[in-house]
Short mmCIF file of C-alpha atoms in Angstrom, two decimals:
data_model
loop_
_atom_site.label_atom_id
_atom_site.label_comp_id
_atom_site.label_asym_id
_atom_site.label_seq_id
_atom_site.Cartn_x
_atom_site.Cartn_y
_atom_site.Cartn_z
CA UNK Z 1 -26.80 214.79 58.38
CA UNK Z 2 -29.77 213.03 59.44
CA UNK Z 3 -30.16 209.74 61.22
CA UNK Z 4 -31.00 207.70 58.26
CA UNK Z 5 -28.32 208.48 56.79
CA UNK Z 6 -26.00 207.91 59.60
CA UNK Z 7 -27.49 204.57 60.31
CA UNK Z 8 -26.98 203.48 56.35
CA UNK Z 9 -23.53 204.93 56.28
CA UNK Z 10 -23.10 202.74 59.21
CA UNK Z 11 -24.60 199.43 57.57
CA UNK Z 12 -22.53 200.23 54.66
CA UNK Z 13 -19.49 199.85 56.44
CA UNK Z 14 -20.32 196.80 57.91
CA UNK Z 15 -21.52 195.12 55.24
CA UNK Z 16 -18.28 195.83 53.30
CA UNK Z 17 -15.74 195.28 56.19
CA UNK Z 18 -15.33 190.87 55.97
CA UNK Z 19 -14.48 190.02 59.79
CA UNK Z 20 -11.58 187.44 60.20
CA UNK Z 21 -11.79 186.64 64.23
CA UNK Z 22 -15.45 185.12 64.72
CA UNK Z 23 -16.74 185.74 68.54
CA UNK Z 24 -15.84 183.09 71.18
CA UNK Z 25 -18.33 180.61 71.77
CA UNK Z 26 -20.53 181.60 74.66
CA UNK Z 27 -21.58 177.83 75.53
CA UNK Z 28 -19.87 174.27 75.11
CA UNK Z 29 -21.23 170.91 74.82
CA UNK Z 30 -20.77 168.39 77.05
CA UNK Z 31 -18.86 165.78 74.51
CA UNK Z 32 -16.68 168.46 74.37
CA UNK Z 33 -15.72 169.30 77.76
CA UNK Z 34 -15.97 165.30 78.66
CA UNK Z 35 -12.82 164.88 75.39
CA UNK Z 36 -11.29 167.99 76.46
CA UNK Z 37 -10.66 166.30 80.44
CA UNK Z 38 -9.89 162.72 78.86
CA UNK Z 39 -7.19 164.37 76.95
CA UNK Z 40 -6.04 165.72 80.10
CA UNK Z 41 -5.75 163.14 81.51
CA UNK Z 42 -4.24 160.82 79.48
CA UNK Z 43 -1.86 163.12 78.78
CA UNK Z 44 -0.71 163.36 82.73
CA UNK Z 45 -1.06 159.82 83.01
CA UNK Z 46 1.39 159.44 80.39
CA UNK Z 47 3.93 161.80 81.97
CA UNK Z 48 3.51 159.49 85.04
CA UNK Z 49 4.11 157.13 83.18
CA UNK Z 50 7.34 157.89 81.79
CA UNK Z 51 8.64 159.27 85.35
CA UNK Z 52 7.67 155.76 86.93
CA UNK Z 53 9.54 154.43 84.35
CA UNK Z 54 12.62 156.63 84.63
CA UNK Z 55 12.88 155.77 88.55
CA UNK Z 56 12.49 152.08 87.77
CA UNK Z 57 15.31 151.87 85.07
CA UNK Z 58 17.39 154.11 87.76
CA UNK Z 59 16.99 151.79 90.07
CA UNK Z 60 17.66 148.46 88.40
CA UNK Z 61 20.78 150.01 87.21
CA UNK Z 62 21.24 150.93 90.73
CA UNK Z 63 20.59 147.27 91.85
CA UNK Z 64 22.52 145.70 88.85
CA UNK Z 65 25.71 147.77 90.14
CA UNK Z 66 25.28 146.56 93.64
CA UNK Z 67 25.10 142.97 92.58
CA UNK Z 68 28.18 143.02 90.62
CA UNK Z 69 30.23 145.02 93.28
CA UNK Z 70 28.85 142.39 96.34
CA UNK Z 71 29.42 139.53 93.50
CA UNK Z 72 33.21 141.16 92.90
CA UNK Z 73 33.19 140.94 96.80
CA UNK Z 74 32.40 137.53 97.45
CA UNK Z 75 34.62 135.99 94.55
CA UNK Z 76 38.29 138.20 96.15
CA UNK Z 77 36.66 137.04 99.64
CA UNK Z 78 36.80 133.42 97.96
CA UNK Z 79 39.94 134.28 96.29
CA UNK Z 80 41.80 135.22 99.94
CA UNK Z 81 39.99 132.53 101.84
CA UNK Z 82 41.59 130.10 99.58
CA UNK Z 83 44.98 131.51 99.47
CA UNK Z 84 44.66 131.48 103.10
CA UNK Z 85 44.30 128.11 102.93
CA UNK Z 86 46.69 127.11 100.94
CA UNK Z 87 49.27 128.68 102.96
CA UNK Z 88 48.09 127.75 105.83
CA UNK Z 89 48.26 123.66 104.45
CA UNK Z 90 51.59 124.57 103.25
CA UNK Z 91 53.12 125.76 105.91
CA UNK Z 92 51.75 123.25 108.04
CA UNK Z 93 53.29 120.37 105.34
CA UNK Z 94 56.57 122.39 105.87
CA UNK Z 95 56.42 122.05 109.79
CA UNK Z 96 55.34 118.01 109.28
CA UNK Z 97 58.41 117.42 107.24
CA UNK Z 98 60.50 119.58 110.06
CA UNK Z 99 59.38 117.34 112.52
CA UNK Z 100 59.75 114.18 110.97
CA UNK Z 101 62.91 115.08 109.96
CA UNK Z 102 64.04 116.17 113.28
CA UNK Z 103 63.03 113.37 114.91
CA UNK Z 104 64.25 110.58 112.08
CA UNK Z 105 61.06 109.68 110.25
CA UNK Z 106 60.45 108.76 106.78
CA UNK Z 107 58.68 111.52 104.42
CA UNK Z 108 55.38 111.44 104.40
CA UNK Z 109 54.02 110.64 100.45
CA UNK Z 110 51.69 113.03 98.91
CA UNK Z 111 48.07 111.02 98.28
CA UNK Z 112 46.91 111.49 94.29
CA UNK Z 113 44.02 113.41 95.02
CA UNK Z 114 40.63 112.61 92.85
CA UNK Z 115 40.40 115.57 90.63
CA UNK Z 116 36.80 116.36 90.20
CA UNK Z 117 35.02 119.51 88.95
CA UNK Z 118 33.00 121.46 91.13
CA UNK Z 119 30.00 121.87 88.40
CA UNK Z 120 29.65 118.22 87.73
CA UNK Z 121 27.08 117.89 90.11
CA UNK Z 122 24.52 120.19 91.70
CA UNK Z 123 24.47 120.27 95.29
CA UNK Z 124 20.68 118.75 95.64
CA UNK Z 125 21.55 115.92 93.83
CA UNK Z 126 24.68 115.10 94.96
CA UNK Z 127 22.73 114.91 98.63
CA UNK Z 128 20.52 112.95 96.99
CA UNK Z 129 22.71 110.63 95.66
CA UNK Z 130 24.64 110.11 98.54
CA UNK Z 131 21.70 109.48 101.11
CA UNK Z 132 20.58 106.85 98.20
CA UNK Z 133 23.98 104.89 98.83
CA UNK Z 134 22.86 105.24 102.43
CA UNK Z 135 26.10 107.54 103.35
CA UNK Z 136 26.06 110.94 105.19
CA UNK Z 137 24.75 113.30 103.11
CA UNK Z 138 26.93 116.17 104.88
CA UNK Z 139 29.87 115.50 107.24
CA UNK Z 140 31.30 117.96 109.60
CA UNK Z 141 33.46 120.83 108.10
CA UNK Z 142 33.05 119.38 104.55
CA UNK Z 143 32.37 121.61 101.74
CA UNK Z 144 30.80 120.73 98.32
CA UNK Z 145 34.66 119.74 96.79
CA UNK Z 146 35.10 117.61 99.72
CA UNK Z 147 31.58 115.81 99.23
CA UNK Z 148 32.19 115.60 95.62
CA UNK Z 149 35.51 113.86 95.99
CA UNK Z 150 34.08 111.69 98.79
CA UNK Z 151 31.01 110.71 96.29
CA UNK Z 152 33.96 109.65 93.30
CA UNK Z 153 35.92 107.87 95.65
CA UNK Z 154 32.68 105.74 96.51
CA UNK Z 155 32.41 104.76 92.82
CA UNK Z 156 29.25 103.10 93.64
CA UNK Z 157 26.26 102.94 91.10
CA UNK Z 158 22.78 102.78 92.88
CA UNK Z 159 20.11 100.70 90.99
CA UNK Z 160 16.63 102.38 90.96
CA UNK Z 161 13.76 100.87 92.73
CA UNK Z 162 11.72 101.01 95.79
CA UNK Z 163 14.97 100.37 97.72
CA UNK Z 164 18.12 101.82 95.57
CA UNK Z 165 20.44 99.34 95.66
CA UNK Z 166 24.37 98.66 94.38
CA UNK Z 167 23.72 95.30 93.82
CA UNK Z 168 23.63 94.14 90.42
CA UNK Z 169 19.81 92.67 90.17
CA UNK Z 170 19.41 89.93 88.20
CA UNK Z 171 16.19 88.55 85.75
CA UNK Z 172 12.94 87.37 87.00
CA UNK Z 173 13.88 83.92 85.37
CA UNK Z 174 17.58 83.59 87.07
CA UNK Z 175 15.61 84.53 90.73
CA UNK Z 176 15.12 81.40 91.95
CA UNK Z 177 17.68 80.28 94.67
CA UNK Z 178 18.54 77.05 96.06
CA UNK Z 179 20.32 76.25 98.82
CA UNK Z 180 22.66 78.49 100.76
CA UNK Z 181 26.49 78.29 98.61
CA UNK Z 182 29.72 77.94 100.26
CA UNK Z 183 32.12 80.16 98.44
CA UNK Z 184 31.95 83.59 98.56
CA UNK Z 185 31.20 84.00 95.19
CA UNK Z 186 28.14 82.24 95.18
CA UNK Z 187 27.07 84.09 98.09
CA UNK Z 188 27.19 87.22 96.26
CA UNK Z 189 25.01 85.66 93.57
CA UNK Z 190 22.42 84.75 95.74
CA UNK Z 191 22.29 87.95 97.90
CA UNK Z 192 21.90 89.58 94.19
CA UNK Z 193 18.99 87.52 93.65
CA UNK Z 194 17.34 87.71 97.39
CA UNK Z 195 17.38 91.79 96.45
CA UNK Z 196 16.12 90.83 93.33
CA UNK Z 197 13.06 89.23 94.53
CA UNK Z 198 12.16 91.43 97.27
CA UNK Z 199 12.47 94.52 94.68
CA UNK Z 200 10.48 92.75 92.67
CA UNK Z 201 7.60 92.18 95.34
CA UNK Z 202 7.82 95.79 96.30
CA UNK Z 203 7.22 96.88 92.91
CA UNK Z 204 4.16 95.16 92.41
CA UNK Z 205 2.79 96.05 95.86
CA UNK Z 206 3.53 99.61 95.30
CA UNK Z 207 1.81 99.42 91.53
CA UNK Z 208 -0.97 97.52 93.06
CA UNK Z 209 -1.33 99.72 96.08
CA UNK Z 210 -0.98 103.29 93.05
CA UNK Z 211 -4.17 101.34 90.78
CA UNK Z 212 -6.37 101.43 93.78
CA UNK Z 213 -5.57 104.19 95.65
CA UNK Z 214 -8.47 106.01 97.50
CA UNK Z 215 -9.04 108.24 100.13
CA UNK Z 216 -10.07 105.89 102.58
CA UNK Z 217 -8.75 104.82 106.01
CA UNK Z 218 -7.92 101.34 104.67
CA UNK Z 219 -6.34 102.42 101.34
CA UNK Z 220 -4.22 104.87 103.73
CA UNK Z 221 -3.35 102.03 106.23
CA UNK Z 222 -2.48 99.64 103.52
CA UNK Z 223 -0.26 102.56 101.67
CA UNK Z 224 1.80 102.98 104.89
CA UNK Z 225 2.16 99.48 106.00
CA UNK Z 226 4.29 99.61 101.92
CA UNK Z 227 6.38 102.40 102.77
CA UNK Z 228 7.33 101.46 106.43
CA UNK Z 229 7.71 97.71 104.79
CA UNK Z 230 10.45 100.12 102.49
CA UNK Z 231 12.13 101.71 105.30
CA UNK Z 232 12.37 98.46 107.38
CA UNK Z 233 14.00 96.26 104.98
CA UNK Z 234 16.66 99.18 103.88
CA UNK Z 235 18.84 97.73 106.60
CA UNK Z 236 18.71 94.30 104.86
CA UNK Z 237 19.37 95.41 101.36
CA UNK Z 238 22.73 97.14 103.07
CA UNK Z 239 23.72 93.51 104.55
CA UNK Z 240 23.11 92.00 101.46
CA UNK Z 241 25.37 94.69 99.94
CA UNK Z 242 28.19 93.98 102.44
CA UNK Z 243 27.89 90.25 102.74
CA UNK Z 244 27.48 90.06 106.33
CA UNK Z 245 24.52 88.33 107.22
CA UNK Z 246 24.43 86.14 109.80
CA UNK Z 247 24.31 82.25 108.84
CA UNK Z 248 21.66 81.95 111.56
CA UNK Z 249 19.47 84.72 109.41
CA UNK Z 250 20.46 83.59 106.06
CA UNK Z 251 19.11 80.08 105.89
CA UNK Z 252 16.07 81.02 107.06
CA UNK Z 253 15.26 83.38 104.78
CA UNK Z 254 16.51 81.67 101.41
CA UNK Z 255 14.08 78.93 103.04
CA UNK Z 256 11.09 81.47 102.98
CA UNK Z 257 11.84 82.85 99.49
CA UNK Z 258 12.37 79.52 98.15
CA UNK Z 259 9.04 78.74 99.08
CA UNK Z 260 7.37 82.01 98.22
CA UNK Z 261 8.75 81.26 94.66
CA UNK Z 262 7.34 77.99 94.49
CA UNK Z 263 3.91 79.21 96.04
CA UNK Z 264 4.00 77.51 99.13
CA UNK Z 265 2.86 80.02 101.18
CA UNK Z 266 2.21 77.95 103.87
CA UNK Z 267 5.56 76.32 104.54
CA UNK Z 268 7.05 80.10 103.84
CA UNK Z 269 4.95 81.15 106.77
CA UNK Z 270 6.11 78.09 108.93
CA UNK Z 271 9.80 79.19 107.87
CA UNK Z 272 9.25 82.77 109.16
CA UNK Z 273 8.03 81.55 112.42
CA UNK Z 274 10.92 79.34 112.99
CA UNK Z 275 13.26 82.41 112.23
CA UNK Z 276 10.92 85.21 114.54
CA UNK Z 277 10.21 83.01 117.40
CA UNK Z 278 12.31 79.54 117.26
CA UNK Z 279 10.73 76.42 118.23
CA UNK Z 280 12.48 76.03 121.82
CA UNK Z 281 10.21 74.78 124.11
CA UNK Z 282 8.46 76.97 126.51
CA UNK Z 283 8.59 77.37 129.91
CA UNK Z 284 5.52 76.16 131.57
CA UNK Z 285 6.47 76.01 135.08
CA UNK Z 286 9.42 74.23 137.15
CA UNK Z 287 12.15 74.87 134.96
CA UNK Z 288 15.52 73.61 136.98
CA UNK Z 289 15.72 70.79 139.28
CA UNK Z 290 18.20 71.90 141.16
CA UNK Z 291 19.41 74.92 143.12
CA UNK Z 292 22.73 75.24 140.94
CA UNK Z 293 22.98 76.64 138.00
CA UNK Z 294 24.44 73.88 135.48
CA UNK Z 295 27.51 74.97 133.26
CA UNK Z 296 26.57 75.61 129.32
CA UNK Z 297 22.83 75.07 130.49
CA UNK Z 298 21.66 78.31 128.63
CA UNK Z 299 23.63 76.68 125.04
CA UNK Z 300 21.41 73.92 124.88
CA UNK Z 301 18.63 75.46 123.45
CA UNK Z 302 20.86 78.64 121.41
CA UNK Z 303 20.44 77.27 117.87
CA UNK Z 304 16.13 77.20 118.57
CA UNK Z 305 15.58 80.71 119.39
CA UNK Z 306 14.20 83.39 117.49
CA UNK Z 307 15.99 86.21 115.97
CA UNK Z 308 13.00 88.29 116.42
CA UNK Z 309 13.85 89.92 119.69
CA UNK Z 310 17.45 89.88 118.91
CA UNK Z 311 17.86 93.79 118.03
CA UNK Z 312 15.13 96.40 116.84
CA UNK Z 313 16.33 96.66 113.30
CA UNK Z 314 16.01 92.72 112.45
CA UNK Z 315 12.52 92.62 114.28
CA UNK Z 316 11.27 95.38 111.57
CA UNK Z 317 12.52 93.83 108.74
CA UNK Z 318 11.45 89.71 109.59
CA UNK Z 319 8.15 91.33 109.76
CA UNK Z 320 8.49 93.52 106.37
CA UNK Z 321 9.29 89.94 104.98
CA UNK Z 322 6.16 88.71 106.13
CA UNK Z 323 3.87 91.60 104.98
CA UNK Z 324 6.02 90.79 101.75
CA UNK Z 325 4.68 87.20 101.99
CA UNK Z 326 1.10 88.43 102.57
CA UNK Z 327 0.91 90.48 99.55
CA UNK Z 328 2.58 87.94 97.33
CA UNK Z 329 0.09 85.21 97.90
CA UNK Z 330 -2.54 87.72 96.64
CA UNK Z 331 -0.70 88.63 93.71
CA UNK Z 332 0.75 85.35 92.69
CA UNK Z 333 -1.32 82.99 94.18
CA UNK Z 334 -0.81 79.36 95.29
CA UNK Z 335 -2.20 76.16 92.68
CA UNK Z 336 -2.92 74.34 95.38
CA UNK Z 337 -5.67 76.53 98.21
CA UNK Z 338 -3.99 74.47 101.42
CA UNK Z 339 -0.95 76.73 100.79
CA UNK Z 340 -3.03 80.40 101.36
CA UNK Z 341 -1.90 81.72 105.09
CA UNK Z 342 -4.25 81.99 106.94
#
């Protein structure tokens, strides 16, 4: 057999033999390769994924189950504590009643306890509350039952303003006051409408002092001299409150409020220099005659003096009542212009 004949034999079987594996590509494109790696990838990052979020749900479970074994803790810890000291109150109520016994004395009775419930108030705002009424926020020893019994036993319902209050304040058209009452009862009316008057002044300062509020050294001065007036005349609103002001005091200021009401600025001012700095005479030089000292000399003059220097707390708030009386002429002021301060 020849070549030809080889070589179309051959072609032959080629041509009728159909090939089902084509030849691996040689050469990829770029696209390719580039979607090939981004599947990759994605597909590790996913498995990353899924192990990141494995460990975190292992450990939240992990935390969870801490929490609620220290929580379990804490509440038996409670749980003893208590029982402790109940015992402990117990069996020193059984060694009171020995002793008294042994030595002759009457039973002691059991006090009625105020039962209150621990979730009535939050802690914050039972502080709050109770540095409103001006009482210890915490005392010594005293847990949050303790503070909450302490605060119900108060019973005392603070009126909001600039300086919270228990007084009962009354209208702007019943705050006019007179003279100074005899009975007690009348007293109590007029301290309610003293606080009335000076929480309304504050009010208006402080809304005055909020309208025109900038960041200047004078708006900033101004803005303190209102809070410190605040703090100052606290002490007050507490005397009022208790109905212990001195005669001496009280006069003198239902004198200046009087005539703050009735825009007389002037003879308000007059009033609050009587009640700072008296109107005893004073000493320009030789003073005593003699080389004795007489009995009862230093009474003659008591009743003029000022109350001014007479403690640091009346001092700051005889001079809040004056920055009172300088803002009030602004905002209400006087018919007549000989009644402006000067």
């Amino acid at each position: 057999m020849d070549f030809a004949a080889l070589m179309s034999k051959e072609i032959s079987k080629k041509r009728g033999s159909s090939p089902t594996n084509e030849p691996a590509k040689k050469y990829m494109k770029r696209a390719d390769v580039e979607a090939e790696r981004k599947a990759q990838y994605l597909a590790e990052q996913s498995a990353l994924e899924a192990q990141r979020e494995a460990k975190a749900a292992q450990r939240r479970q992990k935390e969870e189950e801490e929490a609620e074994a220290a929580k379990l803790r804490e509440e038996k810890k409670k749980k003893f504590i208590e029982e402790l000291k109940i015992r402990r109150e117990e069996q020193e109520a059984e060694e009171e009643r020995a002793r008294r016994k042994r030595l002759g004395l009457p039973e002691l009775v059991k006090e009625e306890s105020v039962e209150v419930d621990d979730d009535d108030i939050p802690e914050d705002e039972l502080v709050e509350k109770l540095r409103a009424m001006g009482q210890p926020a915490r005392l010594f020893g005293e847990g949050h039952r303790q503070r909450l019994r302490r605060f119900v036993r108060l019973g005392v319902v603070m009126t909001q303003g600039p300086i919270p209050t228990s007084l009962e304040l009354v209208d702007e058209k019943d705050m006019k006051v007179g003279t100074v009452p005899k009975d007690i009862e009348g007293k109590k009316y007029l301290f309610r409408q003293l606080a009335s008057y000076f929480t309304m002044v504050l009010k208006e300062w402080e809304s005055a002092l909020d309208k025109e509020k900038r960041d200047t050294f004078a708006s900033k001065a101004a803005y303190n001299a209102m809070v410190s007036s605040k703090e100052n005349m606290t002490p007050l609103f507490r005397k009022f409150e208790k109905g212990d002001l001195d005669e001496g005091v009280l006069e003198p200021i239902v004198e200046i409020v009087k005539a703050a009401q009735e825009r007389r600025y002037v003879d308000a001012n007059d009033g609050y220099l009587r009640l700072s700095i008296g109107k005893a005479a004073w000493p320009i030089g030789v003073t005593m005659v003699g080389i004795h000292e007489r009995s009862a000399r230093e009474k003659l003059h008591e009743s003029d003096k000022g109350h001014v220097m007479g403690d640091e707390v009346t001092r700051k708030f005889l001079q809040s009542i004056k920055r009172c009386l300088s803002f009030a002429q602004v905002r209400w002021p006087p018919e007549d212009i000989r009644q402006l301060m000067g």
